Short mmCIF file of C-alpha atoms in Angstrom, two decimals:
data_model
loop_
_atom_site.label_atom_id
_atom_site.label_comp_id
_atom_site.label_asym_id
_atom_site.label_seq_id
_atom_site.Cartn_x
_atom_site.Cartn_y
_atom_site.Cartn_z
CA MET A 1 8.70 -19.76 -15.27
CA SER A 2 9.22 -16.02 -15.04
CA GLY A 3 5.68 -15.00 -15.87
CA PHE A 4 3.48 -14.77 -18.89
CA PRO A 5 5.30 -13.00 -21.75
CA THR A 6 2.14 -12.09 -23.62
CA LYS A 7 -0.81 -9.91 -22.82
CA TYR A 8 -4.18 -11.54 -23.11
CA ARG A 9 -7.67 -10.92 -21.90
CA ARG A 10 -11.19 -12.09 -22.42
CA PRO A 11 -12.64 -9.81 -25.11
CA ASP A 12 -15.13 -7.29 -23.88
CA GLY A 13 -18.37 -6.42 -25.58
CA PRO A 14 -21.29 -4.16 -24.73
CA ASP A 15 -22.25 -4.98 -21.13
CA ASP A 16 -25.94 -5.08 -21.96
CA VAL A 17 -25.58 -7.52 -24.86
CA THR A 18 -26.24 -11.17 -24.11
CA ILE A 19 -27.57 -14.02 -26.18
CA ALA A 20 -29.14 -15.91 -23.25
CA PRO A 21 -32.57 -14.19 -22.94
CA PRO A 22 -33.51 -14.33 -26.65
CA SER A 23 -32.18 -17.89 -26.96
CA ILE A 24 -34.19 -19.08 -23.95
CA ALA A 25 -37.28 -17.28 -25.25
CA LEU A 26 -36.89 -18.93 -28.66
CA GLY A 27 -36.35 -22.33 -27.04
CA PHE A 28 -39.53 -21.90 -25.00
CA LEU A 29 -41.48 -20.85 -28.10
CA LEU A 30 -40.27 -23.86 -30.10
CA ALA A 31 -41.15 -26.20 -27.23
CA LYS A 32 -44.65 -24.88 -26.50
CA LYS A 33 -46.04 -23.52 -29.75
CA ARG A 34 -47.04 -25.34 -32.92
CA PHE A 35 -46.70 -23.50 -36.22
CA PRO A 36 -45.78 -24.31 -39.83
CA GLY A 37 -42.06 -24.98 -40.20
CA GLN A 38 -41.54 -25.50 -36.46
CA ARG A 39 -40.02 -28.95 -36.84
CA THR A 40 -37.71 -27.73 -39.59
CA LEU A 41 -36.55 -24.86 -37.41
CA VAL A 42 -35.86 -27.21 -34.48
CA VAL A 43 -33.84 -29.55 -36.70
CA LEU A 44 -31.88 -26.58 -38.07
CA VAL A 45 -31.01 -25.33 -34.58
CA GLN A 46 -29.99 -28.84 -33.55
CA ALA A 47 -27.77 -29.09 -36.61
CA LEU A 48 -25.99 -25.90 -35.54
CA LEU A 49 -24.72 -27.79 -32.48
CA SER A 50 -22.40 -29.79 -34.70
CA PHE A 51 -21.09 -26.84 -36.71
CA PRO A 52 -17.30 -26.45 -36.30
CA THR A 53 -16.53 -23.16 -34.59
CA VAL A 54 -14.00 -22.34 -37.29
CA VAL A 55 -16.83 -22.41 -39.85
CA ILE A 56 -18.79 -19.96 -37.73
CA GLY A 57 -15.66 -17.83 -37.61
CA LEU A 58 -15.38 -17.98 -41.39
CA LEU A 59 -18.98 -16.85 -41.85
CA ILE A 60 -18.47 -13.91 -39.49
CA TYR A 61 -15.20 -13.06 -41.23
CA LEU A 62 -16.95 -12.94 -44.61
CA LEU A 63 -19.69 -10.72 -43.18
CA LEU A 64 -17.31 -8.30 -41.46
CA SER A 65 -14.48 -8.22 -44.00
CA ARG A 66 -13.94 -5.02 -45.94
CA ARG A 67 -15.79 -6.41 -48.95
CA GLY A 68 -18.50 -8.05 -46.85
CA PRO A 69 -22.01 -6.68 -46.32
CA LEU A 70 -21.08 -5.42 -42.83
CA GLY A 71 -17.57 -4.29 -43.68
CA ALA A 72 -18.47 -0.63 -43.21
CA LEU A 73 -18.86 -1.25 -39.47
CA GLU A 74 -15.12 -2.04 -39.22
CA LEU A 75 -15.66 -4.69 -36.56
CA LEU A 76 -13.25 -7.31 -37.90
CA PHE A 77 -10.28 -8.00 -35.58
CA THR A 78 -12.00 -6.31 -32.65
CA PRO A 79 -13.32 -7.69 -29.34
CA THR A 80 -16.86 -7.11 -30.61
CA ALA A 81 -16.28 -9.52 -33.50
CA ILE A 82 -15.17 -12.21 -31.06
CA MET A 83 -18.22 -11.57 -28.88
CA LEU A 84 -20.43 -12.06 -31.94
CA GLY A 85 -18.71 -15.38 -32.54
CA TYR A 86 -19.20 -16.42 -28.92
CA MET A 87 -22.90 -15.58 -29.10
CA LEU A 88 -23.41 -17.60 -32.28
CA ILE A 89 -21.57 -20.54 -30.73
CA ALA A 90 -23.63 -20.46 -27.53
CA PHE A 91 -26.96 -19.78 -29.28
CA PRO A 92 -27.88 -23.34 -30.38
CA ILE A 93 -26.79 -24.80 -27.04
CA LEU A 94 -29.09 -22.46 -25.12
CA VAL A 95 -32.01 -23.03 -27.48
CA VAL A 96 -31.76 -26.84 -27.61
CA PHE A 97 -31.26 -27.23 -23.85
CA THR A 98 -34.24 -24.95 -23.22
CA ILE A 99 -36.42 -26.97 -25.61
CA SER A 100 -35.45 -30.17 -23.81
CA ALA A 101 -36.08 -28.69 -20.36
CA VAL A 102 -39.47 -27.18 -21.24
CA GLN A 103 -40.69 -30.31 -23.05
CA GLY A 104 -39.73 -32.35 -19.98
CA ALA A 105 -41.74 -30.11 -17.66
CA ASP A 106 -45.23 -31.00 -16.49
CA PRO A 107 -47.58 -29.27 -18.99
CA ARG A 108 -50.05 -28.72 -16.17
CA VAL A 109 -47.78 -26.01 -14.77
CA TYR A 110 -48.50 -23.69 -17.70
CA GLU A 111 -52.14 -24.72 -17.90
CA THR A 112 -52.73 -24.21 -14.18
CA ALA A 113 -51.09 -20.80 -14.24
CA ARG A 114 -53.35 -19.77 -17.12
CA ALA A 115 -56.43 -21.17 -15.36
CA LEU A 116 -55.59 -19.11 -12.28
CA GLY A 117 -55.64 -15.94 -14.34
CA ALA A 118 -51.97 -15.50 -15.21
CA GLY A 119 -51.20 -13.94 -18.56
CA ARG A 120 -49.19 -15.79 -21.18
CA LEU A 121 -45.96 -14.09 -20.17
CA ARG A 122 -46.48 -14.82 -16.46
CA ALA A 123 -47.41 -18.44 -17.21
CA SER A 124 -44.34 -18.81 -19.41
CA LEU A 125 -42.07 -17.39 -16.70
CA THR A 126 -43.64 -19.79 -14.20
CA THR A 127 -42.80 -22.72 -16.46
CA LEU A 128 -39.24 -21.51 -16.92
CA PHE A 129 -38.89 -21.17 -13.16
CA GLU A 130 -39.96 -24.79 -12.76
CA VAL A 131 -37.19 -25.89 -15.14
CA ARG A 132 -34.64 -23.36 -13.91
CA PHE A 133 -31.97 -25.99 -13.25
CA GLY A 134 -32.14 -27.12 -16.86
CA ILE A 135 -31.88 -23.50 -17.98
CA LEU A 136 -28.88 -22.96 -15.72
CA ALA A 137 -27.27 -26.05 -17.23
CA ALA A 138 -27.84 -24.56 -20.67
CA VAL A 139 -26.16 -21.30 -19.66
CA VAL A 140 -23.20 -23.13 -18.12
CA ASN A 141 -22.72 -25.33 -21.19
CA GLY A 142 -22.93 -22.33 -23.50
CA PHE A 143 -20.39 -20.50 -21.37
CA GLY A 144 -18.11 -23.53 -21.32
CA ARG A 145 -18.05 -23.88 -25.08
CA ALA A 146 -17.49 -20.18 -25.62
CA VAL A 147 -14.76 -19.75 -23.01
CA SER A 148 -12.73 -22.63 -24.50
CA GLU A 149 -13.18 -21.59 -28.14
CA VAL A 150 -10.08 -20.98 -30.27
CA GLY A 151 -10.73 -21.26 -34.01
CA CYS A 152 -13.42 -18.61 -34.31
CA ALA A 153 -11.63 -16.23 -31.93
CA ILE A 154 -8.40 -16.35 -33.93
CA MET A 155 -10.17 -15.99 -37.28
CA VAL A 156 -12.28 -12.94 -36.44
CA GLY A 157 -10.05 -11.47 -33.72
CA GLY A 158 -6.61 -11.96 -35.21
CA ASN A 159 -5.06 -12.83 -31.82
CA ILE A 160 -3.78 -9.27 -31.43
CA GLU A 161 -1.71 -8.75 -28.30
CA GLY A 162 -3.44 -6.56 -25.74
CA LEU A 163 -6.63 -6.30 -27.82
CA THR A 164 -8.14 -9.61 -28.94
CA ARG A 165 -5.78 -12.17 -27.44
CA ASN A 166 -7.56 -14.19 -24.77
CA ILE A 167 -6.53 -17.24 -22.75
CA PRO A 168 -7.46 -19.96 -25.32
CA THR A 169 -5.72 -18.14 -28.19
CA ALA A 170 -2.74 -17.43 -25.95
CA ILE A 171 -2.50 -21.16 -25.19
CA ALA A 172 -2.48 -21.92 -28.92
CA LEU A 173 0.22 -19.30 -29.51
CA GLU A 174 2.44 -20.43 -26.65
CA THR A 175 2.15 -24.07 -27.75
CA THR A 176 3.19 -23.28 -31.33
CA LYS A 177 6.20 -21.40 -29.91
CA GLY A 178 7.16 -24.45 -27.85
CA GLU A 179 6.41 -22.70 -24.55
CA PHE A 180 4.51 -25.65 -23.12
CA ALA A 181 4.89 -24.52 -19.51
CA GLN A 182 3.11 -21.26 -20.34
CA GLY A 183 0.38 -23.13 -22.19
CA ILE A 184 -0.16 -25.54 -19.30
CA ALA A 185 -0.32 -22.69 -16.79
CA LEU A 186 -2.93 -20.87 -18.85
CA GLY A 187 -4.83 -24.12 -19.30
CA LEU A 188 -4.96 -24.56 -15.55
CA VAL A 189 -6.47 -21.09 -15.25
CA LEU A 190 -9.25 -22.08 -17.67
CA MET A 191 -9.83 -25.31 -15.77
CA VAL A 192 -10.19 -23.41 -12.50
CA VAL A 193 -12.70 -21.04 -14.10
CA ALA A 194 -14.71 -23.94 -15.55
CA LEU A 195 -14.66 -25.79 -12.24
CA GLY A 196 -15.76 -22.68 -10.37
CA VAL A 197 -18.73 -22.15 -12.69
CA ASN A 198 -19.85 -25.77 -12.28
CA VAL A 199 -19.48 -25.62 -8.50
CA LEU A 200 -21.60 -22.46 -8.51
CA LEU A 201 -24.24 -24.28 -10.55
CA ALA A 202 -24.25 -27.14 -8.04
CA LEU A 203 -24.65 -24.69 -5.17
CA LEU A 204 -27.54 -22.97 -6.90
CA GLN A 205 -29.20 -26.31 -7.45
CA GLY A 206 -28.88 -27.14 -3.78
CA ALA A 207 -28.34 -30.58 -2.35
CA GLY A 208 -30.19 -32.18 -5.27
CA GLY A 209 -27.59 -30.95 -7.70
CA LEU A 210 -24.84 -32.77 -5.83
CA LYS A 211 -26.49 -36.18 -5.88
#
């Protein structure tokens, strides 16, 4: 193998844009607060977990296409479009995992923090700190699904060499060309990245995370 014949990269987006904080905040809200339509909203978010990524890509494509409501932004076939797809894919994972983690926490943590004079925000952050390993698991799972995504990335990014071609879409391209050695090599790179992220999570969890 003489080297990779194609240029690929993980699409870049605005450095300060991330879906994790608002998703975790929404998950906490859905787990702790009771309001009309809450159950319906939880079921809807859970249903998004089973949405095919190519369908998400189609929805973004329709929004960003020239005739779509956001066509004037000219974001289709750009790294930003792929980042939007990644965020929508990771969103339900982060929300549902956060709901599960917060609901599994001892409710006395929040109540005690409030009784000791902490404001609602401080008490909420205290609860999230208590379930931090569950939150980390949510982030890792969201990252894992996004980093391995192909259908949405190709649909909204176009798999353009040097611009929107990333490792998963490069693997798909090389495989269709019959360059299986290239595809396997790129797949190994993704596996190493995924393994590294999970090892980091285990280290952050400490000895308990390795049991």
